[in-house]
Coordinates of C-alpha atoms and ligand atoms in Angstrom, one line a residue:
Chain O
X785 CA 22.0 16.3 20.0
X786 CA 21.4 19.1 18.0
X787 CA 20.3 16.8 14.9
X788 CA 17.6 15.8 17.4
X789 CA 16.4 19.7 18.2
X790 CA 15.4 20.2 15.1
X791 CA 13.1 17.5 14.8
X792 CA 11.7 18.5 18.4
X793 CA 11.0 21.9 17.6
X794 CA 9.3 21.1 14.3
X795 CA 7.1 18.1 15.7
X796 CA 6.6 21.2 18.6
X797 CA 5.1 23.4 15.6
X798 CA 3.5 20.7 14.1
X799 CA 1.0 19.7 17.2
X800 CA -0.2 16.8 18.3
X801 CA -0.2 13.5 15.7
X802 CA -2.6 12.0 17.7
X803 CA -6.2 11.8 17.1
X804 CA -8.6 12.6 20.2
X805 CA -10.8 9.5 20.1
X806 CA -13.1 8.5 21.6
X807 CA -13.9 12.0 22.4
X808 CA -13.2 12.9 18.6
X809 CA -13.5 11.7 15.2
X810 CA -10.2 8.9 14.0
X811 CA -9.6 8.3 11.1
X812 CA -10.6 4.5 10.0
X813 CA -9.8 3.5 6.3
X814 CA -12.4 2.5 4.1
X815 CA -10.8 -1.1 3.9
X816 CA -9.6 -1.9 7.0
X817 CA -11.1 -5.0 7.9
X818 CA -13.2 -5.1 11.2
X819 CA -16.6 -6.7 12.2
X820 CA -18.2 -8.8 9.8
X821 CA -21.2 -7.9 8.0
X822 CA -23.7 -10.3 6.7
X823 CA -26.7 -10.0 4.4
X824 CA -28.9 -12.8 4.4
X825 CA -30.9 -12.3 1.2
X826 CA -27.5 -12.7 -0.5
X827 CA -26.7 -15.9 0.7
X828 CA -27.4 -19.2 -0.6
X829 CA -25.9 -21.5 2.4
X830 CA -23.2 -22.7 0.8
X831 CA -20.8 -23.2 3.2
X832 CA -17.7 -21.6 1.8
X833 CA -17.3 -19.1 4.6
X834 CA -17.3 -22.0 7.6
X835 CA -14.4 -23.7 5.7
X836 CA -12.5 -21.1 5.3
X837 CA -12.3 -19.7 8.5
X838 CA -9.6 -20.3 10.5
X839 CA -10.7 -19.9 13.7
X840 CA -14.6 -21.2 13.6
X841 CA -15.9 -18.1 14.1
X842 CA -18.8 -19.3 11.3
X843 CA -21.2 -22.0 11.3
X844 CA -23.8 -23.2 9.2
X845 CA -26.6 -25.3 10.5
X846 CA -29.4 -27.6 8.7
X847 CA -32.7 -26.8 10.1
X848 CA -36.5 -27.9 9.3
X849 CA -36.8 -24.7 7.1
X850 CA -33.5 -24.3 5.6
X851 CA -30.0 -23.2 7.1
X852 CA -28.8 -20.7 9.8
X853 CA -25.7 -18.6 9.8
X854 CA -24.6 -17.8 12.6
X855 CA -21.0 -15.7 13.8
X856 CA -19.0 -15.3 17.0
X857 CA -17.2 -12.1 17.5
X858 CA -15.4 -12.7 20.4
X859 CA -13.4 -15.7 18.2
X860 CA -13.2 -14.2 14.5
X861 CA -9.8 -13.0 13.7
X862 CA -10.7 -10.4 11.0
X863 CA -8.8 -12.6 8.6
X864 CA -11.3 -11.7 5.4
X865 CA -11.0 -15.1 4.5
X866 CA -14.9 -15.1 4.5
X867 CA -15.1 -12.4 2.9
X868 CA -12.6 -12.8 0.5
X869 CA -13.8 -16.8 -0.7
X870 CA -17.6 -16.0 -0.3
X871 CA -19.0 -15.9 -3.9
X872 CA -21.9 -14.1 -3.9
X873 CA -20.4 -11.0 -1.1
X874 CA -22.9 -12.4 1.1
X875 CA -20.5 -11.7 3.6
X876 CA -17.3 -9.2 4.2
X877 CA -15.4 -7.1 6.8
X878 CA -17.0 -3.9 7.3
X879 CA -14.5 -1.4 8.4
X880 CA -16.0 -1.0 12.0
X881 CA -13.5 -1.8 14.8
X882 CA -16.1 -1.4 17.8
X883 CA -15.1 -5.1 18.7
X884 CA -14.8 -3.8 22.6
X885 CA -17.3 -5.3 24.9
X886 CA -18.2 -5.8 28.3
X887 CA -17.7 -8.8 29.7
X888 CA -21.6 -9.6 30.3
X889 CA -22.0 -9.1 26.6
X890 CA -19.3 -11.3 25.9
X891 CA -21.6 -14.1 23.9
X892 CA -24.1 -11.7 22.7
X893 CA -21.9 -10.3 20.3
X894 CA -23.1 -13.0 17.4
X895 CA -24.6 -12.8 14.4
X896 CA -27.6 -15.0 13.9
X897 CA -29.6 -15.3 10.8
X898 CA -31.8 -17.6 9.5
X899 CA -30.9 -18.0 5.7
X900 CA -34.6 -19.0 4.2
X901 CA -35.4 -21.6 1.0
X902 CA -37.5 -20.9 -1.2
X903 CA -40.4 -23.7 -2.8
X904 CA -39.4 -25.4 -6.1
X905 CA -41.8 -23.9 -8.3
X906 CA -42.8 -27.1 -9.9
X907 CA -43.1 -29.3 -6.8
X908 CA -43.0 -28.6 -3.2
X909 CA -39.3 -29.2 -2.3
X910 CA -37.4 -26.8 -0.3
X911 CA -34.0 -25.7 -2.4
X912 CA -31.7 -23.2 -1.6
X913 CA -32.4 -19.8 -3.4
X914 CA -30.2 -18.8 -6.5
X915 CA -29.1 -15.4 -6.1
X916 CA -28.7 -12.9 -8.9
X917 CA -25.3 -12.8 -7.7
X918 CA -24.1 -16.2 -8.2
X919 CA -26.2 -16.2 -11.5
X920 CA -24.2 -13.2 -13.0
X921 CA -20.9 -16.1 -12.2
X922 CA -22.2 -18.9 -14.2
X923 CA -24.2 -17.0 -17.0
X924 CA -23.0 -13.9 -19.3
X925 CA -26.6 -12.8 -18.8
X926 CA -29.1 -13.9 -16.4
X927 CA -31.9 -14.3 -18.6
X928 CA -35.6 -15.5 -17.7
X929 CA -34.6 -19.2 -18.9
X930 CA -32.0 -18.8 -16.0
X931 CA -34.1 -17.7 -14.0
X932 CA -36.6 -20.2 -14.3
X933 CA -34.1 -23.0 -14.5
X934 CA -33.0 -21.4 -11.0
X935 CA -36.2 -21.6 -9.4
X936 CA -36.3 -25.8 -9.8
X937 CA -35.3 -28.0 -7.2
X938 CA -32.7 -31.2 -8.8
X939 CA -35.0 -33.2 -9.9
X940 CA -37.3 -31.0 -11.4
X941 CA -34.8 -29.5 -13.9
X942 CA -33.6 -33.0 -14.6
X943 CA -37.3 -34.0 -15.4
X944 CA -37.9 -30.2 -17.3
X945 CA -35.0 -31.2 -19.4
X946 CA -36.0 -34.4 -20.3
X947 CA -39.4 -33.3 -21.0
X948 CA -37.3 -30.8 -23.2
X949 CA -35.3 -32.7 -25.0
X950 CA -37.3 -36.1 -25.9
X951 CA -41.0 -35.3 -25.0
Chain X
X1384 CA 35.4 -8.1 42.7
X1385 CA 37.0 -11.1 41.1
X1386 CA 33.7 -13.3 42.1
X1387 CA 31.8 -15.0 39.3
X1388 CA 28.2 -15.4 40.0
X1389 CA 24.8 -16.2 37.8
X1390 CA 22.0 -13.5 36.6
X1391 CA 19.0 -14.7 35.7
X1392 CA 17.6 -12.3 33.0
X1393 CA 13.8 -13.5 31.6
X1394 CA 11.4 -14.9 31.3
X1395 CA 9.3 -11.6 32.4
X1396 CA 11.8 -8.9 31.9
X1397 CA 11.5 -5.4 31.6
X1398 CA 14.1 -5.2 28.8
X1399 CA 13.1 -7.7 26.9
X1400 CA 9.8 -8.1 24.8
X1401 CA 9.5 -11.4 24.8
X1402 CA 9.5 -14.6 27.0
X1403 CA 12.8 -16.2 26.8
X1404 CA 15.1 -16.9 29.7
X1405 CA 18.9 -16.0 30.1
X1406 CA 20.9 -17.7 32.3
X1407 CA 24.0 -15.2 32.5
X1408 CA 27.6 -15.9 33.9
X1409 CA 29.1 -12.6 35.0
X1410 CA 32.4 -11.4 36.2
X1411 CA 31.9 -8.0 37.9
X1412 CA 30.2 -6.6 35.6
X1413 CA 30.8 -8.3 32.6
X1414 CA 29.4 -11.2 31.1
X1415 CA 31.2 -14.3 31.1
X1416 CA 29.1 -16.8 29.2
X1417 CA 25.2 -17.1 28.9
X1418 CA 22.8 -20.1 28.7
X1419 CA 19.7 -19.7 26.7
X1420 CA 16.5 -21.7 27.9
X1421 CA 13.5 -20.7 25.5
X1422 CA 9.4 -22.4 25.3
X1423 CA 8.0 -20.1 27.2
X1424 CA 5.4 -19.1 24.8
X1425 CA 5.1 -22.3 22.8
X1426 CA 1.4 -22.7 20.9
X1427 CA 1.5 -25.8 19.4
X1428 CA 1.0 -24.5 15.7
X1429 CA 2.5 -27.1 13.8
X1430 CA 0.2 -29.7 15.4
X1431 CA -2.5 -27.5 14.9
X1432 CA -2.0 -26.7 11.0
X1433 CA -2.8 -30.6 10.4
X1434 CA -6.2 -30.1 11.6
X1435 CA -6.7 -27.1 9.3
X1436 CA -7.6 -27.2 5.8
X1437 CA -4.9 -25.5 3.5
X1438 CA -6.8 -22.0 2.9
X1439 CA -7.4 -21.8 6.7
X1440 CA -3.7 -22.4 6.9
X1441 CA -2.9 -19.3 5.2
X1442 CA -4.3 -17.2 7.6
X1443 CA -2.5 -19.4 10.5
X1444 CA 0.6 -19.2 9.8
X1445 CA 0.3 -15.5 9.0
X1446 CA -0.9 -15.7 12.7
X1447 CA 3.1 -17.3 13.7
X1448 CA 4.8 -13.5 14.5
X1449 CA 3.1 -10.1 13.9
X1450 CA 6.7 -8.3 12.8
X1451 CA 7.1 -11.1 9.7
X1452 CA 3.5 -11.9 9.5
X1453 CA 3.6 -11.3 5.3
X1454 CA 6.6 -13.6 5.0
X1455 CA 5.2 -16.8 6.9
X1456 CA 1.9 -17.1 4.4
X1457 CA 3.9 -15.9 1.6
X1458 CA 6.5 -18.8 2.1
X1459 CA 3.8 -21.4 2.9
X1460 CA 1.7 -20.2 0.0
X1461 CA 4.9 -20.7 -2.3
X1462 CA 5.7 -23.9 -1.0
X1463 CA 1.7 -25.2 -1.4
X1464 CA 2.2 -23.6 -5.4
X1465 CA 5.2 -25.6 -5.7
X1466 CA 3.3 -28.9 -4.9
X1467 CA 0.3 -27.6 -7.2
X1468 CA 2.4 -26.9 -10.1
X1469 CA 0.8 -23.6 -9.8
X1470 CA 2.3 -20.6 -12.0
X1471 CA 1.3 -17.3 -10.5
X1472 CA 0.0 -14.2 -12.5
X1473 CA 3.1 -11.8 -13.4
X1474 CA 0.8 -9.1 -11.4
X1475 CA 0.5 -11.0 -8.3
X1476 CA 4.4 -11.6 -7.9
X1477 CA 5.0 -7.8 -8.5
X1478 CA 2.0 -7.0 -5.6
X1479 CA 3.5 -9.9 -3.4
X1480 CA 7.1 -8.0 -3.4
X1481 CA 4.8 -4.8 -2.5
X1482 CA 3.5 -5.9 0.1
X1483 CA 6.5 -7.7 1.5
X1484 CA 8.7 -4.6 0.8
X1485 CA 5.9 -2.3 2.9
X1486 CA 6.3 -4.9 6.2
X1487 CA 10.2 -5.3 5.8
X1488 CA 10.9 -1.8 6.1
X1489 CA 8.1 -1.2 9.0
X1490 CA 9.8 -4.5 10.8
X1491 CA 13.2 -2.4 10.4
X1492 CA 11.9 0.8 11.5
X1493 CA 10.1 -1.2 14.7
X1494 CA 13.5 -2.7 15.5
X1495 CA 15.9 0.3 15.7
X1496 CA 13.4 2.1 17.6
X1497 CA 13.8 -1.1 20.5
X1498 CA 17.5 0.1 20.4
X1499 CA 16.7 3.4 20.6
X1500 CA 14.4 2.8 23.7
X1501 CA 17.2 0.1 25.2
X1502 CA 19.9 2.7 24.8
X1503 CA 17.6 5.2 27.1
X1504 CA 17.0 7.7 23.8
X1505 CA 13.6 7.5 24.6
X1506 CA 12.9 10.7 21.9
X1507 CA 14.5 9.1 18.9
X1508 CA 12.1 6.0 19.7
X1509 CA 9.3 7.7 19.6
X1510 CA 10.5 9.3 16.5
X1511 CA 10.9 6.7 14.9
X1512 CA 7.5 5.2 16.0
X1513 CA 6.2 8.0 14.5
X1514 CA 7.5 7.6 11.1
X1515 CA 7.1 4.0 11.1
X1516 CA 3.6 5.0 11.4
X1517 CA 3.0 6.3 8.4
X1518 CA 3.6 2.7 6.7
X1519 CA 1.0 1.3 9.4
X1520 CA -1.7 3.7 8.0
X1521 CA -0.4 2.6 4.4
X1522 CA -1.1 -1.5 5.9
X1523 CA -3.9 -0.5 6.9
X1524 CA -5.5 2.0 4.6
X1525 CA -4.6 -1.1 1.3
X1526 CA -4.7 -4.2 3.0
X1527 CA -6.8 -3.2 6.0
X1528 CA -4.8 -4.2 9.1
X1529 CA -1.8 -3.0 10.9
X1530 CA 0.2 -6.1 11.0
X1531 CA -1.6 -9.1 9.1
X1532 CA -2.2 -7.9 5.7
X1533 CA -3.4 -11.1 4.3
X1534 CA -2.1 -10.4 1.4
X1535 CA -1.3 -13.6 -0.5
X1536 CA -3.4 -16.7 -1.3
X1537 CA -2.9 -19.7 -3.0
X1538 CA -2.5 -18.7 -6.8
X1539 CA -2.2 -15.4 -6.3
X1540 CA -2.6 -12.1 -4.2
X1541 CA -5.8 -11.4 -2.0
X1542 CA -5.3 -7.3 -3.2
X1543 CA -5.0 -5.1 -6.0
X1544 CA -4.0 -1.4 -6.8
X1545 CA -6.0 0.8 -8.3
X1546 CA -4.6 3.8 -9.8
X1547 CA -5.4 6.1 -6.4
X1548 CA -4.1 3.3 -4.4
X1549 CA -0.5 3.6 -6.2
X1550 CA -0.7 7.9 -6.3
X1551 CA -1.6 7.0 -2.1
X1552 CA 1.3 4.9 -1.7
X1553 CA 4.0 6.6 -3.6
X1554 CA 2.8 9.5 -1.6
X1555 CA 3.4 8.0 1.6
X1556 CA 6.6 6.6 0.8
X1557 CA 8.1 10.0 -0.5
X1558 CA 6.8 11.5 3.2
X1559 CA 9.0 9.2 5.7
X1560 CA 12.0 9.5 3.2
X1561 CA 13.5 12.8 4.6
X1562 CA 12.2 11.5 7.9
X1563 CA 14.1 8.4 7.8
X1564 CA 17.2 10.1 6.3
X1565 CA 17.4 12.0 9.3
X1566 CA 16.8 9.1 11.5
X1567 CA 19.5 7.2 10.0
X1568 CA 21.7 10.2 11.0
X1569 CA 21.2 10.5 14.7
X1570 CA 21.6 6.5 14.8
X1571 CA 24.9 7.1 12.7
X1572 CA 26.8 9.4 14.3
X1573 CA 24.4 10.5 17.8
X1574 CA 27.0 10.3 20.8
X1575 CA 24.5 8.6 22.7
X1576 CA 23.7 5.9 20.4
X1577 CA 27.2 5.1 19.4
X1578 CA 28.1 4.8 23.1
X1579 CA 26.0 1.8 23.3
X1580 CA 26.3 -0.1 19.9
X1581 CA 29.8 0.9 18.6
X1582 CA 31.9 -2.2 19.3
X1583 CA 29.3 -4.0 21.7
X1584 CA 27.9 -7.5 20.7
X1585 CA 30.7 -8.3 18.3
X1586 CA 30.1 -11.3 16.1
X1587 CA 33.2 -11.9 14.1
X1588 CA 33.0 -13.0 10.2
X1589 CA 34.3 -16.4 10.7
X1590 CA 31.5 -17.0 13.5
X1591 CA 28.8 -15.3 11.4
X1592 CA 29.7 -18.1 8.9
X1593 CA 30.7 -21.0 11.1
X1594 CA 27.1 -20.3 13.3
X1595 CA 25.1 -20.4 9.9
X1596 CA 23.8 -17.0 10.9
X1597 CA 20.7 -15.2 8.5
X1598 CA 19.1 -11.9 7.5
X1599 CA 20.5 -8.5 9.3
X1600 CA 22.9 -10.1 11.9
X1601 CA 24.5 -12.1 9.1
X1602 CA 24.9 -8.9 6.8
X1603 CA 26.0 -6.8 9.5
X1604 CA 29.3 -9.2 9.6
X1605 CA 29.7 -8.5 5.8
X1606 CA 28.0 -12.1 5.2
X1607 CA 25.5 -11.9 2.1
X1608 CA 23.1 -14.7 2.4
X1609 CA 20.5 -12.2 1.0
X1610 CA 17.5 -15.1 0.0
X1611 CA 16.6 -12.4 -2.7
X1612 CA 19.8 -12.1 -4.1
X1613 CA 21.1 -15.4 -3.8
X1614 CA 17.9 -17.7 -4.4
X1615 CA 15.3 -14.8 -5.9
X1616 CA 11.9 -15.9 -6.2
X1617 CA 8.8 -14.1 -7.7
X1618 CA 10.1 -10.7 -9.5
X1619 CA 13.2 -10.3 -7.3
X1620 CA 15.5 -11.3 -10.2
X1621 CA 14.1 -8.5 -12.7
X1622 CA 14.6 -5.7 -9.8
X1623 CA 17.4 -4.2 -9.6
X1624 CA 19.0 -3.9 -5.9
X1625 CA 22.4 -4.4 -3.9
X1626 CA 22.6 -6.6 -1.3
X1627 CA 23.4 -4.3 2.1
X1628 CA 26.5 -5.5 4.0
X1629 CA 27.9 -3.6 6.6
X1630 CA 31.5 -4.7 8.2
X1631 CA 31.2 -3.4 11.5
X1632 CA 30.5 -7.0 13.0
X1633 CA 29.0 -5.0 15.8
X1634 CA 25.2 -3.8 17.4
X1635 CA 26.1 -0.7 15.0
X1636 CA 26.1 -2.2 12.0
X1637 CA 23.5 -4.7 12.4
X1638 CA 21.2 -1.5 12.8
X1639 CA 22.9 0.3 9.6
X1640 CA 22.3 -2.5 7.7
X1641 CA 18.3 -2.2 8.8
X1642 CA 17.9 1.6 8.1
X1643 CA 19.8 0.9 4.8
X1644 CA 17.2 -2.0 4.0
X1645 CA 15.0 0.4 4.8
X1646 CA 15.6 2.6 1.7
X1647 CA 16.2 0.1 -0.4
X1648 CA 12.7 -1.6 0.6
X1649 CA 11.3 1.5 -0.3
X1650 CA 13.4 1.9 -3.6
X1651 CA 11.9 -1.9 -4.7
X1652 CA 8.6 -1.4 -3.9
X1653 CA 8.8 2.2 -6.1
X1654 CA 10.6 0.2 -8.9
X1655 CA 7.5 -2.5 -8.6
X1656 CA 5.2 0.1 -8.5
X1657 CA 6.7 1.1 -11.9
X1658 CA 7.0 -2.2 -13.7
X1659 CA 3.5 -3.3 -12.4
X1660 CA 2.5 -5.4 -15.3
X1661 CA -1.8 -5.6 -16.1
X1662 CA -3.4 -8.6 -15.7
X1663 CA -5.5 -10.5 -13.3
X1664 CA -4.0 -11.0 -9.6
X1665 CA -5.3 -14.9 -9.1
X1666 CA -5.2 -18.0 -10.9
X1667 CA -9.1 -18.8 -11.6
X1668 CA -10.9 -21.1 -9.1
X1669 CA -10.3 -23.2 -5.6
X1670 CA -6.5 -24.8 -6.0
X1671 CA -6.4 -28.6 -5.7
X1672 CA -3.4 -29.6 -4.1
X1673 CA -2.4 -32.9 -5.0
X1674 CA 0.1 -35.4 -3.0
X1675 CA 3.3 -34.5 -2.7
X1676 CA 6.1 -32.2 -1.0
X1677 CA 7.6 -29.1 -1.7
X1678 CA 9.8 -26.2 -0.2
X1679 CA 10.7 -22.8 -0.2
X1680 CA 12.9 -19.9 1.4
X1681 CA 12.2 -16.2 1.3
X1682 CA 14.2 -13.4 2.8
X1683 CA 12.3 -12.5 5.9
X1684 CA 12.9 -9.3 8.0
X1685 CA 14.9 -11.6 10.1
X1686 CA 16.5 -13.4 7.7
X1687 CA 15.8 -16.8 6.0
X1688 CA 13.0 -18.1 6.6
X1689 CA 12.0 -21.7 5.6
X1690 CA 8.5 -23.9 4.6
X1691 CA 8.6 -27.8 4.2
X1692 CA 4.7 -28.7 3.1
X1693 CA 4.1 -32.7 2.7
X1694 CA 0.4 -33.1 1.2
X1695 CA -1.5 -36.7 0.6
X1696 CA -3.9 -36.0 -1.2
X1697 CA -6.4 -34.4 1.1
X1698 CA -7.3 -30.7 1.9
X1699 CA -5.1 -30.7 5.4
X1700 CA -1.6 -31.5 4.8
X1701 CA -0.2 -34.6 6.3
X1702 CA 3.3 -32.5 7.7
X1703 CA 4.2 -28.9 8.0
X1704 CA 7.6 -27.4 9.1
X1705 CA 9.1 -24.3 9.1
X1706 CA 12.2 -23.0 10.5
X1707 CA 12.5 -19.4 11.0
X1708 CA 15.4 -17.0 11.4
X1709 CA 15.7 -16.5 15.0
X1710 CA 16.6 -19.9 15.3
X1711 CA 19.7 -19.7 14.0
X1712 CA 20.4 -16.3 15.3
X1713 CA 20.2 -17.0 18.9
X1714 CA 23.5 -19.2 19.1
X1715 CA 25.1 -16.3 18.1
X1716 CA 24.2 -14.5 20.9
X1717 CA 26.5 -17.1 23.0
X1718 CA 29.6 -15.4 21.0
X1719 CA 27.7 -11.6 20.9
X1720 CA 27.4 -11.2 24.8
X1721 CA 31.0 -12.6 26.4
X1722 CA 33.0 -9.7 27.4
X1723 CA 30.2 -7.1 27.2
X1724 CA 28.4 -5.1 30.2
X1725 CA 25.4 -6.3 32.2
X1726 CA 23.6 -3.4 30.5
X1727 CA 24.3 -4.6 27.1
X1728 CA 22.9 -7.8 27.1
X1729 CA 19.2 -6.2 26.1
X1730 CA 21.0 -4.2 23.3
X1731 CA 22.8 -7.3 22.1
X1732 CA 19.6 -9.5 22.4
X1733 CA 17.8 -6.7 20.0
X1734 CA 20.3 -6.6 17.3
X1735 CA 19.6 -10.1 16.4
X1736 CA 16.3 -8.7 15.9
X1737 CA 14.7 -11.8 17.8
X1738 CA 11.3 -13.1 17.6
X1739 CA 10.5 -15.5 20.1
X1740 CA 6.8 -16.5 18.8
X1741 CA 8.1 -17.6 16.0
X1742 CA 10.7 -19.5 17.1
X1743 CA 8.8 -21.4 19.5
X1744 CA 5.1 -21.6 17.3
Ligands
LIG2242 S1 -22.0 -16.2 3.4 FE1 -21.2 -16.5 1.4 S2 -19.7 -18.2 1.6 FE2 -21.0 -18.2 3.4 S3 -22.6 -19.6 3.1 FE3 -23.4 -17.6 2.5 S4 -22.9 -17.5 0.3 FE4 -21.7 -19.2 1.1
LIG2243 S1 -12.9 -12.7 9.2 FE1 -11.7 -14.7 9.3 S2 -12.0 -15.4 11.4 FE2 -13.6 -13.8 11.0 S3 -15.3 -15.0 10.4 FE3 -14.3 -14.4 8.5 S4 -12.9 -16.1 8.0 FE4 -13.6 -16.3 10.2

């Protein structure tokens, strides 16, 4: 027994371990991985996210003017699958664990976003946008080219780089 | 009293933490013979992985048990590699012992503190709580949860170390050393505590090998089926480490042989921590898994645990089985409990270290 006074009388010196939330501050790491966060600008509606998640907490949706995200707190497991797979970081765990609710806010606990295309600057197609962030993946350097080759919808391009090449 | 009569122990039990039902024979007040009924908790997950894609998988089966939630994905993973003819980075197999060394010795440290609290030493539990916790703020500080660290993904690791991660983590290890030192101690040699385990649930050599038994409650009878040693995979055959037997055969030394693993999960993760080669910690781009089957074992907390993955082709897999370490466990529990007190039976019942939601998926 007296192995165990020791550690008695020291954790007795040492105070509580315990951290007085919510009346207090806790301490929450920088990665821990709670609600997700989503930035729509970022996105280009590629679906990744929805098949990767295990538990369908993410869908994407066709719509007359593009695509809409939208999430369901109540069923997301805070995997970081999303997060982890999404190629531009259009979507990640932030580290809030607020995921408490009361019951009549059960379903209101969504993210809902409406990710917008833009107009194919040749014609008047809608396309997808191309995000600096999935540029910087395929090119060492986004240059204007890029940029411009971006901004066409399929068949544009295909018609600019025929024009290109044998016009 | 010479009458025999029946206890039912389970499915809801105060001592025990997990649906499972005993059907127990007793004499007085020892036990005589006990019948083990178990699906209680049974979720259907190997129906439901074939309707899941193979990444989504890796986050279900790390759903099967919270206690070995690394070891499920990591096995899976290894087995879906296997099919791919994927080779993983020699950085990710050093993280993927990391992380698997971090969870083994908080799964240890979780399941001596149950003894502790069965044996009525509700101090020591807490104690031991306490110092486990340090390795959950580790979890969660790197891999941002508690329990499911998500750690491994096909081709590779989902995490990697920077420099102030590594100072953070040999930090926290060196902390709970003394801690756990003393621990091991009052679980050693405590009056209390070797009232209740010393001699109680003995399981014999000869059974331990006849009944097939894994992990702790194998090594505790002086049986080394170690999956590391024996069948390493990843780095575990460039580390250098002793397979932990104990000979005590009894509810003792199945608990030495855990605070022992404890150390030397900590003394493997240091030496990985050490030999952590540079490089990148994924194989480049979405894995294609093509038709076929493969398998693979790793050394869970518990013991072996197994992964058989058939694939045809498409991104779900046509079959998926694993078979975990309580499942072989449990039948020693019909040659643990005979001949032991009515009180023991939750002490015995914790030694094999059981995990019910895994066994029944
Ligand atoms: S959030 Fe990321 S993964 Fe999901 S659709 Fe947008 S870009 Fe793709
Ligand atoms: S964290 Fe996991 S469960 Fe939640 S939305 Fe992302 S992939 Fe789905």
């Amino acid at each position: 027994m007296a192995q165990f006074f020791t550690i008695a009388l020291r954790n007795f010196l040492k105070g509580p371990t315990t951290d007085p939330y919510p009346f207090g501050e806790t301490y929450t790491p920088e990665n821990y991985r709670g609600i997700i966060a989503y930035s729509p600008e970022l996105c280009i509606g590629c679906g990744t996210c929805e098949y990767v998640c295990p538990s369908g907490a993410i869908k994407l949706r066709h719509h007359e003017s593009g695509m809409n995200f939208s999430y369901w707190l109540s069923t997301c497991c805070h995997c970081g699958n999303c997060g982890y797979y999404c190629p531009t970081d259009a979507v990640f765990n932030s580290n809030d664990f607020h995921t408490a609710r009361a019951q009549s806010e059960k379903y209101d606990a969504t993210i809902n976003d409406d990710i917008a295309s833009v107009q194919c600057s040749r014609c008047d197609a809608m396309i997808p946008r191309a995000v600096d962030a999935l540029l910087a993946r395929a090119y060492d350097e986004i240059t204007d080219t890029v940029r411009h080759r971006a901004s066409l919808c399929p068949d544009c391009r295909r018609l600019e780089q025929f024009e290109r090449m044998y016009l | 009293m010479s009458e025999t009569y029946r206890v039912p122990v389970g499915p809801i039990h105060i001592a025990l933490e997990e649906p499972v039902y005993f059907k127990v024979k007793v004499h007085g007040e020892s036990v005589e013979d006990v019948d083990i009924l178990s699906g209680f908790v049974h979720r259907g997950m190997e129906a439901l992985v074939l309707r899941r894609n193979f990444l989504q998988n890796m986050i279900i089966t790390e759903r099967t048990c919270s206690l070995c939630s690394n070891n499920h994905p990591f096995t899976y993973i290894m087995a879906v590699e296997k099919i791919a003819g994927v080779r993983i980075p020699p950085r990710a197999e050093y993280l993927r012992v990391i992380a698997d060394e971090v969870k083994r010795a908080a799964s240890h440290l979780f399941n001596v503190s149950m003894l502790a609290h069965l044996v009525g030493f509700h101090s020591l539990m807490t104690q031991t709580m306490e110092t486990r916790e340090v390795l959950q703020d580790v979890k969660e500080s790197i891999w941002g949860n508690r329990m499911d660290l998500g750690a491994n993904t096909i081709g590779g690791v989902k995490y990697d170390l920077d420099k102030e991660q590594i100072r953070y983590l040999i930090k926290q290890l060196n902390l709970i050393k003394k801690p756990i030192r003393e621990l091991t101690n009052i679980y050693s040699n405590n009056r209390i505590v070797r009232a209740r385990t010393e001699g109680v649930g003995l399981l014999p050599k000869e059974d331990a090998v006849r009944l097939g038994v894994v992990g702790p409650t194998a090594r505790g009878s002086g049986v080394n089926n170690d999956i590391r040693a024996i069948y390493p995979y990843v780095v575990y055959d460039k580390l250098n480490f002793e397979v932990i037997l104990e000979d005590g055969c009894d509810v003792r030394a199945r608990a030495l042989v855990r605070l022992r693993e404890v150390f030397q999960a900590i003394d493997l993760v240091e030496q990985c921590l050490r030999g952590l080669p540079d490089g990148p910690v994924t194989t480049p781009g979405l894995p294609r898994i093509p038709e076929g089957e493969g398998v693979a074992r790793t050394e869970a907390p518990r013991g072996e645990l197994f992964f058989y993955v058939k694939s045809n082709g498409t991104d779900k897999p046509e079959r998926m089985k694993w078979r975990v370490p309580t499942y072989l466990n449990w039948e020693a529990l019909k040659v643990m409990m005979p001949g032991n007190k009515i009180a023991d039976i939750s002490v015995i019942f914790n030694s094999i270290d059981p995990c019910i939601s895994c066994t029944e998926r």
